[in-house]
C-alpha positions as a Markdown table, in Angstrom:
| # | Residue | x | y | z |
|---|---|---|---|---|
| 1 | Met | 0.0 | 0.0 | 0.0 |
| 2 | His | 2.8 | 2.4 | 0.9 |
| 3 | Val | 4.6 | 1.6 | -2.4 |
| 4 | Arg | 1.4 | 2.3 | -4.4 |
| 5 | Arg | 1.0 | 5.7 | -2.7 |
| 6 | Met | 4.6 | 6.6 | -3.4 |
| 7 | Thr | 4.4 | 5.6 | -7.0 |
| 8 | Gly | 1.2 | 7.6 | -7.5 |
| 9 | Gly | 2.8 | 10.6 | -5.9 |
| 10 | Leu | 5.9 | 10.3 | -8.0 |
| 11 | Ala | 3.8 | 10.1 | -11.1 |
| 12 | Ala | 1.9 | 13.2 | -10.2 |
| 13 | Val | 5.2 | 15.1 | -9.5 |
| 14 | Val | 6.6 | 14.0 | -12.9 |
| 15 | Thr | 3.4 | 15.0 | -14.7 |
| 16 | Met | 3.3 | 18.4 | -13.2 |
| 17 | Ser | 7.1 | 19.0 | -13.8 |
| 18 | Leu | 6.8 | 18.0 | -17.4 |
| 19 | Ala | 3.7 | 20.3 | -17.9 |
| 20 | Leu | 5.6 | 23.2 | -16.4 |
| 21 | Leu | 8.9 | 22.6 | -18.3 |
| 22 | Gly | 7.4 | 21.5 | -21.7 |
| 23 | Gly | 4.6 | 24.0 | -22.2 |
| 24 | Gln | 1.3 | 22.9 | -23.5 |
| 25 | Ala | 0.9 | 19.3 | -24.3 |
| 26 | Thr | -0.3 | 18.4 | -27.8 |
| 27 | Ala | -1.7 | 15.1 | -29.1 |
| 28 | Ala | 0.5 | 13.2 | -31.5 |
| 29 | Pro | -1.0 | 12.5 | -34.9 |
| 30 | Ser | -2.8 | 9.2 | -34.9 |
| 31 | Asp | -1.4 | 6.3 | -36.9 |
| 32 | Glu | -4.6 | 6.2 | -39.0 |
| 33 | Thr | -4.0 | 9.7 | -40.5 |
| 34 | Ala | -0.2 | 9.4 | -40.9 |
| 35 | Arg | -0.3 | 6.0 | -42.6 |
| 36 | Pro | -1.3 | 5.7 | -46.3 |
| 37 | Val | -3.9 | 3.1 | -47.2 |
| 38 | Ala | -2.3 | -0.2 | -47.9 |
| 39 | Ala | -2.7 | -1.6 | -51.4 |
| 40 | Arg | -5.0 | -4.6 | -51.7 |
| 41 | Val | -2.7 | -7.6 | -52.6 |
| 42 | Leu | -4.0 | -9.9 | -55.3 |
| 43 | Thr | -2.1 | -13.0 | -56.1 |
| 44 | Tyr | -1.9 | -14.6 | -59.5 |
| 45 | Asp | -0.9 | -18.1 | -60.7 |
| 46 | Ala | 0.7 | -18.0 | -64.1 |
| 47 | Ser | 2.0 | -21.6 | -63.9 |
| 48 | Gly | -0.5 | -22.5 | -66.7 |
| 49 | Ser | 0.5 | -19.6 | -68.9 |
| 50 | Ala | 3.1 | -21.7 | -70.8 |
| 51 | Glu | 5.3 | -19.6 | -73.1 |
| 52 | Phe | 3.5 | -16.4 | -72.0 |
| 53 | Arg | 4.8 | -16.5 | -68.4 |
| 54 | Ser | 7.2 | -13.6 | -68.7 |
| 55 | Ala | 4.5 | -11.5 | -70.5 |
| 56 | Val | 2.1 | -12.2 | -67.6 |
| 57 | Asp | 4.7 | -11.2 | -65.1 |
| 58 | Arg | 5.4 | -8.0 | -67.0 |
| 59 | Gly | 1.7 | -7.2 | -67.3 |
| 60 | Ala | 1.3 | -7.5 | -63.6 |
| 61 | Ala | 4.4 | -5.3 | -63.0 |
| 62 | Ile | 2.9 | -2.7 | -65.3 |
| 63 | Trp | -0.2 | -2.6 | -63.2 |
| 64 | Asn | 1.9 | -2.4 | -60.0 |
| 65 | Glu | 3.8 | 0.6 | -61.5 |
| 66 | Ser | 0.6 | 2.3 | -62.6 |
| 67 | Val | -1.8 | 2.1 | -59.6 |
| 68 | Asp | -1.4 | 2.3 | -55.8 |
| 69 | Ala | -4.7 | 0.7 | -54.6 |
| 70 | Val | -3.8 | -2.8 | -55.7 |
| 71 | Glu | -0.7 | -4.9 | -56.0 |
| 72 | Leu | -0.4 | -8.0 | -58.1 |
| 73 | Arg | 2.0 | -10.7 | -56.7 |
| 74 | Pro | 2.8 | -14.2 | -57.8 |
| 75 | Val | 1.0 | -16.7 | -55.6 |
| 76 | Ala | 3.1 | -18.6 | -53.0 |
| 77 | Ser | 3.4 | -22.3 | -53.4 |
| 78 | Gly | 0.5 | -24.2 | -51.9 |
| 79 | Gln | -1.8 | -21.2 | -51.7 |
| 80 | Arg | -4.9 | -20.4 | -53.8 |
| 81 | Ala | -4.5 | -17.4 | -56.2 |
| 82 | Asn | -7.0 | -14.7 | -56.8 |
| 83 | Ile | -6.2 | -14.7 | -60.5 |
| 84 | Arg | -5.5 | -17.8 | -62.6 |
| 85 | Val | -3.7 | -17.3 | -65.9 |
| 86 | Leu | -3.8 | -19.9 | -68.6 |
| 87 | Ala | -2.6 | -20.3 | -72.2 |
| 88 | Asp | -4.9 | -21.8 | -74.8 |
| 89 | Asn | -5.3 | -21.8 | -78.6 |
| 90 | Gly | -8.3 | -19.5 | -78.6 |
| 91 | Trp | -8.7 | -15.7 | -78.5 |
| 92 | Pro | -7.5 | -13.9 | -75.3 |
| 93 | Arg | -10.2 | -13.4 | -72.8 |
| 94 | Ala | -10.9 | -12.8 | -69.1 |
| 95 | Leu | -13.6 | -14.3 | -67.0 |
| 96 | Pro | -13.8 | -12.1 | -63.9 |
| 97 | Gly | -15.6 | -13.3 | -60.8 |
| 98 | Ser | -15.7 | -10.6 | -58.1 |
| 99 | Leu | -13.4 | -7.6 | -58.3 |
| 100 | Gly | -9.8 | -8.8 | -58.3 |
| 101 | Asn | -10.7 | -12.5 | -58.9 |
| 102 | Gly | -11.1 | -14.5 | -62.0 |
| 103 | Thr | -9.4 | -16.4 | -64.8 |
| 104 | Val | -7.4 | -14.9 | -67.7 |
| 105 | Tyr | -6.7 | -16.8 | -71.0 |
| 106 | Ile | -3.7 | -15.7 | -73.1 |
| 107 | Gly | -4.9 | -17.0 | -76.4 |
| 108 | Arg | -2.5 | -18.0 | -79.1 |
| 109 | Gln | -4.9 | -17.0 | -81.9 |
| 110 | Ala | -4.2 | -13.3 | -81.3 |
| 111 | Val | -0.5 | -13.9 | -80.8 |
| 112 | Asn | -0.3 | -15.8 | -84.1 |
| 113 | Gln | -2.0 | -12.8 | -85.7 |
| 114 | Gly | 0.7 | -10.5 | -84.4 |
| 115 | Tyr | -0.7 | -9.0 | -81.3 |
| 116 | Asn | 1.7 | -8.1 | -78.5 |
| 117 | Thr | 1.8 | -10.6 | -75.6 |
| 118 | Val | 2.5 | -8.0 | -72.9 |
| 119 | Arg | -0.3 | -5.8 | -74.1 |
| 120 | Ile | -2.6 | -8.8 | -74.1 |
| 121 | Ser | -1.6 | -9.7 | -70.5 |
| 122 | Ser | -2.0 | -6.2 | -69.2 |
| 123 | His | -5.3 | -5.8 | -71.0 |
| 124 | Glu | -6.8 | -9.0 | -69.7 |
| 125 | Leu | -5.6 | -8.3 | -66.1 |
| 126 | Gly | -7.3 | -4.9 | -66.5 |
| 127 | His | -10.6 | -6.8 | -66.8 |
| 128 | Ile | -10.0 | -8.6 | -63.5 |
| 129 | Leu | -9.3 | -5.2 | -62.0 |
| 130 | Gly | -12.8 | -4.1 | -63.1 |
| 131 | Leu | -12.2 | -2.4 | -66.5 |
| 132 | Pro | -14.5 | -3.0 | -69.5 |
| 133 | Asp | -13.5 | -3.1 | -73.1 |
| 134 | Arg | -13.5 | 0.3 | -74.8 |
| 135 | Lys | -14.0 | -0.4 | -78.5 |
| 136 | Pro | -13.2 | 1.0 | -80.8 |
| 137 | Gly | -10.3 | 2.8 | -79.3 |
| 138 | Pro | -6.9 | 4.3 | -79.9 |
| 139 | Cys | -3.6 | 2.6 | -79.0 |
| 140 | Ser | -3.2 | 5.0 | -76.0 |
| 141 | Ser | -6.2 | 3.2 | -74.4 |
| 142 | Leu | -5.1 | -0.2 | -73.1 |
| 143 | Met | -8.7 | -1.3 | -72.9 |
| 144 | Ser | -9.3 | -0.7 | -76.6 |
| 145 | Gly | -7.8 | -4.2 | -77.0 |
| 146 | Ser | -7.6 | -5.5 | -80.5 |
| 147 | Thr | -9.2 | -2.5 | -82.1 |
| 148 | Ala | -5.9 | -0.6 | -81.8 |
| 149 | Gly | -4.4 | -3.0 | -84.3 |
| 150 | Val | -1.5 | -5.4 | -84.3 |
| 151 | Ala | 1.0 | -2.5 | -84.6 |
| 152 | Cys | -0.1 | -1.2 | -81.2 |
| 153 | Thr | 2.3 | -2.5 | -78.5 |
| 154 | Asn | 1.3 | -0.1 | -75.7 |
| 155 | Pro | 0.8 | -2.2 | -72.5 |
| 156 | Tyr | 0.1 | 0.8 | -70.2 |
| 157 | Pro | -3.2 | 2.0 | -68.9 |
| 158 | Asn | -4.0 | 5.6 | -69.6 |
| 159 | Ala | -4.9 | 8.1 | -66.9 |
| 160 | Ala | -8.6 | 7.4 | -67.0 |
| 161 | Glu | -8.1 | 3.7 | -66.8 |
| 162 | Lys | -5.7 | 4.1 | -63.8 |
| 163 | Ala | -8.2 | 6.3 | -62.1 |
| 164 | Glu | -11.0 | 3.8 | -62.6 |
| 165 | Val | -9.0 | 1.0 | -61.0 |
| 166 | Glu | -8.0 | 3.2 | -58.1 |
| 167 | Asp | -11.6 | 4.2 | -57.6 |
| 168 | Asn | -12.8 | 0.5 | -57.9 |
| 169 | Phe | -10.5 | -0.6 | -55.1 |
| 170 | Ala | -10.9 | 2.6 | -53.0 |
| 171 | Arg | -14.7 | 2.0 | -52.9 |
| 172 | Thr | -14.3 | -1.7 | -51.9 |
| 173 | Ala | -11.8 | -0.6 | -49.1 |
| 174 | Ala | -14.5 | 1.8 | -47.9 |
| 175 | Gly | -17.1 | -0.9 | -47.9 |
| 176 | Gln | -18.9 | 0.4 | -50.9 |
| 177 | Pro | -19.7 | -1.7 | -53.9 |
| 178 | Ala | -17.4 | -1.4 | -56.9 |
| 179 | Ala | -18.7 | -1.7 | -60.5 |
| 180 | Ala | -19.1 | -5.4 | -61.3 |
| 181 | Pro | -16.4 | -6.7 | -63.5 |
| 182 | Gln | -17.6 | -7.7 | -66.9 |
| 183 | Ala | -16.7 | -10.9 | -68.7 |
| 184 | Ala | -14.5 | -10.2 | -71.7 |
| 185 | Leu | -15.0 | -13.0 | -74.1 |
| 186 | Ile | -13.9 | -13.8 | -77.6 |
| 187 | Gly | -13.4 | -10.7 | -79.7 |
| 188 | Asp | -11.6 | -9.0 | -76.8 |
């Protein structure tokens, strides 16, 4: 009991001394206001993308360079990925589930016609991130897809596409519904 009274008295003396010496006390900024919002991490499994593996990794890296709200990472061994990427002989396409989840097909048909594999990968990942096709469109629009022609090799989203992805993931982080991803089928 005597120790408790001494400790309490000592604490009061220290508090008063600090108040007199240090001036007015101010509250430190909370961690919530000082800390930026963390990116939503989405994993992808490109083990089924065959010869397009490096194009898929580059497409994911382009999205990581372009937006802050989401980060695409290769899935760790033994874990389930948000995005599955497969190679097939058809036309490239994406089958989104919910925002940030789905399956991407890197179709050899478009590659055989001369379309750029990194642009295809980045475009199809854009569908998983909630972007629709924007056809017809110029090469400066990633989501213009094949309508930009085989000469177009631009794999980067434009400012409006970046902003739309940022908004999609900001809304879901705030608990608001994002625009539903649309399936991007043959003719993408």
